[in-house]
PDB file of C-alpha atoms and ligand atoms in Angstrom:
ATOM      1  CA  MET A   1      -7.466  19.381   9.623  1.00  0.00           C
ATOM      2  CA  GLN A   2      -9.929  20.184   6.810  1.00  0.00           C
ATOM      3  CA  ASP A   3     -10.585  18.931   3.356  1.00  0.00           C
ATOM      4  CA  THR A   4     -11.246  22.081   1.408  1.00  0.00           C
ATOM      5  CA  PHE A   5     -12.481  22.594  -2.097  1.00  0.00           C
ATOM      6  CA  ARG A   6      -8.883  23.533  -2.987  1.00  0.00           C
ATOM      7  CA  HIS A   7      -7.576  20.067  -1.740  1.00  0.00           C
ATOM      8  CA  GLN A   8     -10.414  18.516  -3.762  1.00  0.00           C
ATOM      9  CA  GLY A   9      -9.322  20.429  -6.799  1.00  0.00           C
ATOM     10  CA  LEU A  10      -5.766  19.454  -6.396  1.00  0.00           C
ATOM     11  CA  ARG A  11      -6.851  15.796  -6.088  1.00  0.00           C
ATOM     12  CA  LYS A  12      -8.703  16.023  -9.367  1.00  0.00           C
ATOM     13  CA  ARG A  13      -5.574  17.401 -11.013  1.00  0.00           C
ATOM     14  CA  LEU A  14      -3.528  14.565  -9.458  1.00  0.00           C
ATOM     15  CA  VAL A  15      -5.899  12.074 -10.925  1.00  0.00           C
ATOM     16  CA  GLN A  16      -5.475  13.743 -14.383  1.00  0.00           C
ATOM     17  CA  GLU A  17      -1.781  13.341 -14.036  1.00  0.00           C
ATOM     18  CA  LEU A  18      -2.012   9.539 -13.039  1.00  0.00           C
ATOM     19  CA  ARG A  19      -4.099   9.016 -16.128  1.00  0.00           C
ATOM     20  CA  GLY A  20      -1.433  10.533 -18.139  1.00  0.00           C
ATOM     21  CA  LEU A  21       1.064   8.336 -16.642  1.00  0.00           C
ATOM     22  CA  GLY A  22      -1.039   5.302 -17.735  1.00  0.00           C
ATOM     23  CA  ILE A  23      -3.093   4.470 -14.662  1.00  0.00           C
ATOM     24  CA  LYS A  24      -6.558   3.173 -16.218  1.00  0.00           C
ATOM     25  CA  GLU A  25      -8.595   1.445 -13.531  1.00  0.00           C
ATOM     26  CA  GLU A  26     -11.433   3.867 -12.730  1.00  0.00           C
ATOM     27  CA  LYS A  27     -12.078   2.431  -9.163  1.00  0.00           C
ATOM     28  CA  VAL A  28      -8.333   3.315  -8.157  1.00  0.00           C
ATOM     29  CA  LEU A  29      -8.518   6.726  -9.654  1.00  0.00           C
ATOM     30  CA  LEU A  30     -11.889   7.214  -7.796  1.00  0.00           C
ATOM     31  CA  ALA A  31     -10.251   6.238  -4.368  1.00  0.00           C
ATOM     32  CA  ILE A  32      -7.472   8.709  -5.024  1.00  0.00           C
ATOM     33  CA  GLU A  33      -9.893  11.484  -5.926  1.00  0.00           C
ATOM     34  CA  LYS A  34     -11.723  10.726  -2.724  1.00  0.00           C
ATOM     35  CA  ILE A  35      -9.099  10.201  -0.096  1.00  0.00           C
ATOM     36  CA  PRO A  36      -7.549  13.452   1.558  1.00  0.00           C
ATOM     37  CA  ARG A  37      -4.041  12.456   1.201  1.00  0.00           C
ATOM     38  CA  HIS A  38      -2.991  15.694   3.217  1.00  0.00           C
ATOM     39  CA  PHE A  39      -4.388  14.025   6.357  1.00  0.00           C
ATOM     40  CA  PHE A  40      -1.660  11.297   6.052  1.00  0.00           C
ATOM     41  CA  ILE A  41       1.431  13.447   5.926  1.00  0.00           C
ATOM     42  CA  GLN A  42       3.049  15.908   8.114  1.00  0.00           C
ATOM     43  CA  THR A  43       1.425  19.473   7.984  1.00  0.00           C
ATOM     44  CA  THR A  44       4.562  21.103   6.727  1.00  0.00           C
ATOM     45  CA  PHE A  45       4.000  19.329   3.506  1.00  0.00           C
ATOM     46  CA  GLU A  46       0.266  19.986   3.420  1.00  0.00           C
ATOM     47  CA  ASP A  47       0.423  22.406   0.437  1.00  0.00           C
ATOM     48  CA  ASP A  48       2.283  19.745  -1.563  1.00  0.00           C
ATOM     49  CA  ALA A  49       0.294  16.805  -0.637  1.00  0.00           C
ATOM     50  CA  TYR A  50      -1.142  16.346  -4.193  1.00  0.00           C
ATOM     51  CA  ASP A  51       2.051  16.512  -5.874  1.00  0.00           C
ATOM     52  CA  ASN A  52       3.113  13.039  -7.325  1.00  0.00           C
ATOM     53  CA  LYS A  53       5.834  12.782  -4.599  1.00  0.00           C
ATOM     54  CA  PRO A  54       6.728  10.742  -1.484  1.00  0.00           C
ATOM     55  CA  PHE A  55       6.863  12.551   1.727  1.00  0.00           C
ATOM     56  CA  PRO A  56       8.506  11.781   5.169  1.00  0.00           C
ATOM     57  CA  ILE A  57       6.072  10.258   7.799  1.00  0.00           C
ATOM     58  CA  GLY A  58       8.413   9.974  10.686  1.00  0.00           C
ATOM     59  CA  ARG A  59      10.766   7.203  11.685  1.00  0.00           C
ATOM     60  CA  GLY A  60      12.798   7.684   8.494  1.00  0.00           C
ATOM     61  CA  GLN A  61       9.829   6.385   6.558  1.00  0.00           C
ATOM     62  CA  THR A  62       7.921   7.756   3.610  1.00  0.00           C
ATOM     63  CA  ILE A  63       4.438   7.753   2.122  1.00  0.00           C
ATOM     64  CA  SER A  64       4.810   6.377  -1.411  1.00  0.00           C
ATOM     65  CA  ASN A  65       4.064   8.640  -4.223  1.00  0.00           C
ATOM     66  CA  PRO A  66       0.431   8.379  -5.646  1.00  0.00           C
ATOM     67  CA  TYR A  67       1.580   6.769  -8.840  1.00  0.00           C
ATOM     68  CA  THR A  68       3.248   3.995  -7.059  1.00  0.00           C
ATOM     69  CA  VAL A  69       0.167   3.506  -4.895  1.00  0.00           C
ATOM     70  CA  ALA A  70      -2.032   3.435  -7.880  1.00  0.00           C
ATOM     71  CA  TYR A  71       0.348   1.166  -9.931  1.00  0.00           C
ATOM     72  CA  GLN A  72       0.646  -1.384  -7.208  1.00  0.00           C
ATOM     73  CA  THR A  73      -3.157  -1.306  -6.539  1.00  0.00           C
ATOM     74  CA  GLU A  74      -3.732  -1.938 -10.343  1.00  0.00           C
ATOM     75  CA  LEU A  75      -1.606  -4.876 -10.278  1.00  0.00           C
ATOM     76  CA  LEU A  76      -3.427  -6.519  -7.536  1.00  0.00           C
ATOM     77  CA  GLU A  77      -6.542  -6.814  -9.775  1.00  0.00           C
ATOM     78  CA  LEU A  78      -8.776  -6.634  -6.803  1.00  0.00           C
ATOM     79  CA  ASN A  79     -12.301  -8.199  -6.510  1.00  0.00           C
ATOM     80  CA  ASP A  80     -14.920  -7.113  -4.045  1.00  0.00           C
ATOM     81  CA  GLY A  81     -14.703  -8.898  -0.785  1.00  0.00           C
ATOM     82  CA  GLU A  82     -11.301 -10.255  -1.183  1.00  0.00           C
ATOM     83  CA  LYS A  83      -8.837 -10.618   1.674  1.00  0.00           C
ATOM     84  CA  VAL A  84      -5.769  -8.577   1.191  1.00  0.00           C
ATOM     85  CA  LEU A  85      -2.613  -8.420   3.508  1.00  0.00           C
ATOM     86  CA  GLU A  86      -0.514  -5.181   3.151  1.00  0.00           C
ATOM     87  CA  ILE A  87       3.048  -5.216   4.457  1.00  0.00           C
ATOM     88  CA  GLY A  88       4.191  -1.698   5.507  1.00  0.00           C
ATOM     89  CA  THR A  89       1.124   0.250   6.858  1.00  0.00           C
ATOM     90  CA  GLY A  90       3.222   3.469   7.182  1.00  0.00           C
ATOM     91  CA  SER A  91       0.863   6.473   7.031  1.00  0.00           C
ATOM     92  CA  GLY A  92      -2.124   4.262   6.349  1.00  0.00           C
ATOM     93  CA  TYR A  93      -2.793   5.889   2.867  1.00  0.00           C
ATOM     94  CA  GLN A  94      -2.386   2.791   0.733  1.00  0.00           C
ATOM     95  CA  SER A  95      -4.575   0.894   3.380  1.00  0.00           C
ATOM     96  CA  ALA A  96      -7.278   3.579   2.696  1.00  0.00           C
ATOM     97  CA  VAL A  97      -7.010   3.155  -0.893  1.00  0.00           C
ATOM     98  CA  LEU A  98      -7.503  -0.669  -0.705  1.00  0.00           C
ATOM     99  CA  ALA A  99     -10.443  -0.080   1.808  1.00  0.00           C
ATOM    100  CA  GLU A 100     -12.128   2.181  -0.874  1.00  0.00           C
ATOM    101  CA  LEU A 101     -12.003  -0.840  -3.355  1.00  0.00           C
ATOM    102  CA  ASN A 102     -14.137  -2.795  -1.013  1.00  0.00           C
ATOM    103  CA  VAL A 103     -11.729  -5.462   0.069  1.00  0.00           C
ATOM    104  CA  ASN A 104     -10.936  -6.577   3.729  1.00  0.00           C
ATOM    105  CA  VAL A 105      -7.398  -5.160   4.569  1.00  0.00           C
ATOM    106  CA  TYR A 106      -5.131  -6.575   7.023  1.00  0.00           C
ATOM    107  CA  THR A 107      -2.056  -4.342   7.362  1.00  0.00           C
ATOM    108  CA  ILE A 108       1.222  -4.738   9.328  1.00  0.00           C
ATOM    109  CA  GLU A 109       3.707  -2.232  10.361  1.00  0.00           C
ATOM    110  CA  ARG A 110       7.022  -2.863  12.343  1.00  0.00           C
ATOM    111  CA  HIS A 111       7.196   0.809  13.816  1.00  0.00           C
ATOM    112  CA  GLN A 112       4.702   0.921  16.717  1.00  0.00           C
ATOM    113  CA  PRO A 113       4.072   4.751  16.660  1.00  0.00           C
ATOM    114  CA  LEU A 114       3.480   4.595  12.933  1.00  0.00           C
ATOM    115  CA  SER A 115       1.001   1.663  13.321  1.00  0.00           C
ATOM    116  CA  ASN A 116      -0.766   3.373  16.023  1.00  0.00           C
ATOM    117  CA  LYS A 117      -1.190   6.615  14.171  1.00  0.00           C
ATOM    118  CA  ALA A 118      -2.339   4.893  10.986  1.00  0.00           C
ATOM    119  CA  LYS A 119      -4.861   3.076  13.221  1.00  0.00           C
ATOM    120  CA  ARG A 120      -6.356   6.180  14.689  1.00  0.00           C
ATOM    121  CA  LEU A 121      -6.554   7.967  11.472  1.00  0.00           C
ATOM    122  CA  LEU A 122      -8.225   4.844   9.505  1.00  0.00           C
ATOM    123  CA  ASP A 123     -10.508   4.452  12.401  1.00  0.00           C
ATOM    124  CA  ASN A 124     -11.500   8.000  12.230  1.00  0.00           C
ATOM    125  CA  PHE A 125     -12.431   7.820   8.440  1.00  0.00           C
ATOM    126  CA  GLY A 126     -14.708   5.027   9.489  1.00  0.00           C
ATOM    127  CA  TYR A 127     -12.953   2.202   7.433  1.00  0.00           C
ATOM    128  CA  THR A 128     -14.256  -0.905   9.500  1.00  0.00           C
ATOM    129  CA  ASN A 129     -12.776  -3.165   6.744  1.00  0.00           C
ATOM    130  CA  VAL A 130      -9.139  -2.347   7.725  1.00  0.00           C
ATOM    131  CA  LYS A 131      -7.309  -4.238  10.593  1.00  0.00           C
ATOM    132  CA  THR A 132      -3.873  -2.873  11.759  1.00  0.00           C
ATOM    133  CA  PHE A 133      -1.222  -5.021  13.142  1.00  0.00           C
ATOM    134  CA  TYR A 134       2.181  -4.085  14.839  1.00  0.00           C
ATOM    135  CA  GLY A 135       4.704  -6.737  13.896  1.00  0.00           C
ATOM    136  CA  ASP A 136       7.182  -8.243  11.334  1.00  0.00           C
ATOM    137  CA  GLY A 137       5.545  -8.395   7.937  1.00  0.00           C
ATOM    138  CA  PHE A 138       8.184 -11.197   6.846  1.00  0.00           C
ATOM    139  CA  LYS A 139       6.248 -13.364   9.093  1.00  0.00           C
ATOM    140  CA  GLY A 140       2.717 -12.355   7.791  1.00  0.00           C
ATOM    141  CA  LEU A 141      -0.375 -13.143   9.723  1.00  0.00           C
ATOM    142  CA  PRO A 142      -0.556 -16.983   9.919  1.00  0.00           C
ATOM    143  CA  ASP A 143      -3.667 -16.768  12.060  1.00  0.00           C
ATOM    144  CA  GLU A 144      -5.598 -14.817   9.339  1.00  0.00           C
ATOM    145  CA  ALA A 145      -4.252 -16.524   6.435  1.00  0.00           C
ATOM    146  CA  PRO A 146      -4.806 -17.599   3.537  1.00  0.00           C
ATOM    147  CA  PHE A 147      -5.169 -14.304   1.674  1.00  0.00           C
ATOM    148  CA  ASP A 148      -6.314 -13.550  -1.958  1.00  0.00           C
ATOM    149  CA  LYS A 149      -3.679 -10.889  -2.434  1.00  0.00           C
ATOM    150  CA  ILE A 150      -0.643  -9.763  -0.691  1.00  0.00           C
ATOM    151  CA  LEU A 151       0.970  -6.230  -1.309  1.00  0.00           C
ATOM    152  CA  ILE A 152       4.465  -5.333  -0.026  1.00  0.00           C
ATOM    153  CA  THR A 153       5.086  -1.504   0.184  1.00  0.00           C
ATOM    154  CA  ALA A 154       8.839  -1.692   1.036  1.00  0.00           C
ATOM    155  CA  ALA A 155      11.775  -3.016  -0.848  1.00  0.00           C
ATOM    156  CA  ALA A 156      12.141  -6.665  -0.348  1.00  0.00           C
ATOM    157  CA  PRO A 157      15.585  -8.076  -0.327  1.00  0.00           C
ATOM    158  CA  GLU A 158      14.147 -11.609  -0.885  1.00  0.00           C
ATOM    159  CA  ILE A 159      10.710 -13.164  -1.460  1.00  0.00           C
ATOM    160  CA  PRO A 160       9.346 -13.884   1.993  1.00  0.00           C
ATOM    161  CA  LYS A 161       8.745 -17.487   2.067  1.00  0.00           C
ATOM    162  CA  ASP A 162       6.109 -17.181   4.819  1.00  0.00           C
ATOM    163  CA  LEU A 163       4.077 -14.882   2.714  1.00  0.00           C
ATOM    164  CA  LEU A 164       4.089 -17.247  -0.250  1.00  0.00           C
ATOM    165  CA  ARG A 165       2.784 -19.991   2.130  1.00  0.00           C
ATOM    166  CA  GLN A 166      -0.018 -17.418   3.120  1.00  0.00           C
ATOM    167  CA  LEU A 167      -1.173 -16.913  -0.406  1.00  0.00           C
ATOM    168  CA  LYS A 168      -4.342 -18.725  -1.722  1.00  0.00           C
ATOM    169  CA  VAL A 169      -4.025 -20.890  -4.849  1.00  0.00           C
ATOM    170  CA  ASN A 170      -4.918 -18.478  -7.740  1.00  0.00           C
ATOM    171  CA  GLY A 171      -3.807 -15.567  -5.347  1.00  0.00           C
ATOM    172  CA  MET A 172      -1.262 -12.892  -6.308  1.00  0.00           C
ATOM    173  CA  MET A 173       1.400 -10.988  -4.388  1.00  0.00           C
ATOM    174  CA  VAL A 174       2.934  -7.820  -5.558  1.00  0.00           C
ATOM    175  CA  ILE A 175       6.420  -7.050  -4.417  1.00  0.00           C
ATOM    176  CA  PRO A 176       9.053  -4.240  -5.074  1.00  0.00           C
ATOM    177  CA  PHE A 177      12.027  -6.563  -5.260  1.00  0.00           C
ATOM    178  CA  GLY A 178      15.735  -5.913  -4.790  1.00  0.00           C
ATOM    179  CA  GLU A 179      18.174  -3.999  -2.498  1.00  0.00           C
ATOM    180  CA  GLY A 180      19.801  -0.790  -3.382  1.00  0.00           C
ATOM    181  CA  ASP A 181      18.406   2.352  -5.147  1.00  0.00           C
ATOM    182  CA  THR A 182      15.835   0.825  -7.308  1.00  0.00           C
ATOM    183  CA  GLN A 183      13.394  -2.155  -7.246  1.00  0.00           C
ATOM    184  CA  GLU A 184      11.716  -4.011  -9.782  1.00  0.00           C
ATOM    185  CA  MET A 185       7.948  -4.515  -9.404  1.00  0.00           C
ATOM    186  CA  ILE A 186       7.299  -8.134  -9.371  1.00  0.00           C
ATOM    187  CA  ARG A 187       3.890 -10.033  -9.340  1.00  0.00           C
ATOM    188  CA  ILE A 188       3.845 -13.595  -8.139  1.00  0.00           C
ATOM    189  CA  LYS A 189       0.854 -15.921  -8.863  1.00  0.00           C
ATOM    190  CA  ARG A 190       0.257 -19.127  -6.941  1.00  0.00           C
ATOM    191  CA  LEU A 191      -0.876 -21.665  -9.626  1.00  0.00           C
ATOM    192  CA  ASP A 192      -0.890 -24.447  -7.141  1.00  0.00           C
ATOM    193  CA  ASN A 193       0.493 -25.717  -3.919  1.00  0.00           C
ATOM    194  CA  ASN A 194       4.105 -25.661  -5.010  1.00  0.00           C
ATOM    195  CA  GLU A 195       3.781 -23.851  -8.381  1.00  0.00           C
ATOM    196  CA  PHE A 196       4.444 -20.133  -8.802  1.00  0.00           C
ATOM    197  CA  GLU A 197       4.467 -17.945 -11.766  1.00  0.00           C
ATOM    198  CA  LYS A 198       6.557 -14.501 -11.801  1.00  0.00           C
ATOM    199  CA  GLU A 199       6.029 -11.456 -13.851  1.00  0.00           C
ATOM    200  CA  THR A 200       8.169  -8.406 -13.858  1.00  0.00           C
ATOM    201  CA  PHE A 201       7.059  -4.806 -14.292  1.00  0.00           C
ATOM    202  CA  SER A 202       8.485  -1.391 -14.060  1.00  0.00           C
ATOM    203  CA  THR A 203      11.419   0.102 -11.674  1.00  0.00           C
ATOM    204  CA  PHE A 204      10.478   1.958  -8.676  1.00  0.00           C
ATOM    205  CA  THR A 205      12.218   3.207  -5.448  1.00  0.00           C
ATOM    206  CA  PHE A 206      11.047   2.046  -1.882  1.00  0.00           C
ATOM    207  CA  VAL A 207      12.306   2.178   1.731  1.00  0.00           C
ATOM    208  CA  PRO A 208      13.789  -1.103   2.762  1.00  0.00           C
ATOM    209  CA  MET A 209      11.798  -3.976   4.311  1.00  0.00           C
ATOM    210  CA  LEU A 210      13.560  -4.750   7.496  1.00  0.00           C
ATOM    211  CA  LYS A 211      13.267  -7.814   9.896  1.00  0.00           C
ATOM    212  CA  GLY A 212      12.012  -7.359  13.411  1.00  0.00           C
ATOM    213  CA  VAL A 213       9.925  -4.631  14.960  1.00  0.00           C
ATOM    214  CA  GLU A 214      10.768  -1.260  16.607  1.00  0.00           C
ATOM    215  CA  ASP A 215       8.786   0.320  19.469  1.00  0.00           C
TER     216      ASP A 215
HETATM  217  N1  SAH B   1       1.892   1.767   2.409  1.00  0.00           N
HETATM  218  C1  SAH B   1       2.684   2.857   3.159  1.00  0.00           C
HETATM  219  C2  SAH B   1       4.116   2.904   2.763  1.00  0.00           C
HETATM  220  C3  SAH B   1       4.938   3.186   3.743  1.00  0.00           C
HETATM  221  S1  SAH B   1       6.735   2.905   3.393  1.00  0.00           S
HETATM  222  C4  SAH B   1       1.873   4.228   3.001  1.00  0.00           C
HETATM  223  O1  SAH B   1       0.993   4.240   2.104  1.00  0.00           O
HETATM  224  O2  SAH B   1       2.312   5.207   3.766  1.00  0.00           O
HETATM  225  C5  SAH B   1       6.992   1.391   3.908  1.00  0.00           C
HETATM  226  C6  SAH B   1       6.728   1.035   5.293  1.00  0.00           C
HETATM  227  O3  SAH B   1       6.976  -0.529   5.331  1.00  0.00           O
HETATM  228  C7  SAH B   1       7.371   1.768   6.360  1.00  0.00           C
HETATM  229  O4  SAH B   1       6.486   2.361   7.314  1.00  0.00           O
HETATM  230  C8  SAH B   1       8.232   0.715   7.031  1.00  0.00           C
HETATM  231  O5  SAH B   1       8.344   0.863   8.513  1.00  0.00           O
HETATM  232  C9  SAH B   1       7.382  -0.627   6.816  1.00  0.00           C
HETATM  233  N2  SAH B   1       8.181  -1.874   6.827  1.00  0.00           N
HETATM  234  C10 SAH B   1       9.347  -2.064   6.524  1.00  0.00           C
HETATM  235  N3  SAH B   1       9.700  -3.517   6.773  1.00  0.00           N
HETATM  236  C11 SAH B   1       8.675  -4.080   7.381  1.00  0.00           C
HETATM  237  C12 SAH B   1       8.229  -5.220   7.789  1.00  0.00           C
HETATM  238  N4  SAH B   1       9.272  -6.328   7.899  1.00  0.00           N
HETATM  239  N5  SAH B   1       7.069  -5.587   8.384  1.00  0.00           N
HETATM  240  C13 SAH B   1       6.194  -4.420   8.505  1.00  0.00           C
HETATM  241  N6  SAH B   1       6.481  -3.185   7.977  1.00  0.00           N
HETATM  242  C14 SAH B   1       7.589  -2.948   7.414  1.00  0.00           C
END
């Protein structure tokens, strides 16, 4: 696969579109301008890779649309060097966006083939600040905790208690919350050991967050 001038031009146009939709953080827009999203989707959809749309990535899963990726990333308010846990590696595209923002990414996927494929791709891009894990994101990564930020990229039917425990004090978790066709974007801040604050943002559509793993 190649990253041609045409692809690069389409990415510039996509970034303009995202600005129009209200994405402001320059480092997020720069990451989207840099990363060849067409590498992360099936070749059938290569020509449409820079449309603001989700695409199938196998196993009934999808890569989120770029606006959703940018929106969630902005909500995380990332600082250099932070430790970030992502639930739902999927294609690895969101992990790459996080990696471009100079944080240390730990990403979990419950479908083994998707996890393997994303790992290969992210390794090929040379992202040494991304670690991929095959497992159930509801459990998080107790051995690597605590995290500054946690990002869930699938529709959560509940707020995973184990993940709240793995958040640093002053850390934040971004979750698309709710079952059914649409989810509310929620951000939870850990104020103290047992004190959390919840904010609610716009409505989005995600594939469901499911328990257990599939090989
Ligand atoms: N961040 C991804 C979005 C993929 S869609 C990307 O940029 O492409 C959401 C992903 O979450 C799917 O791949 C799905 O298999 C995964 N997922 C759902 N429930 C999960 C869980 N409990 N643990 C880990 N991954 C999960």
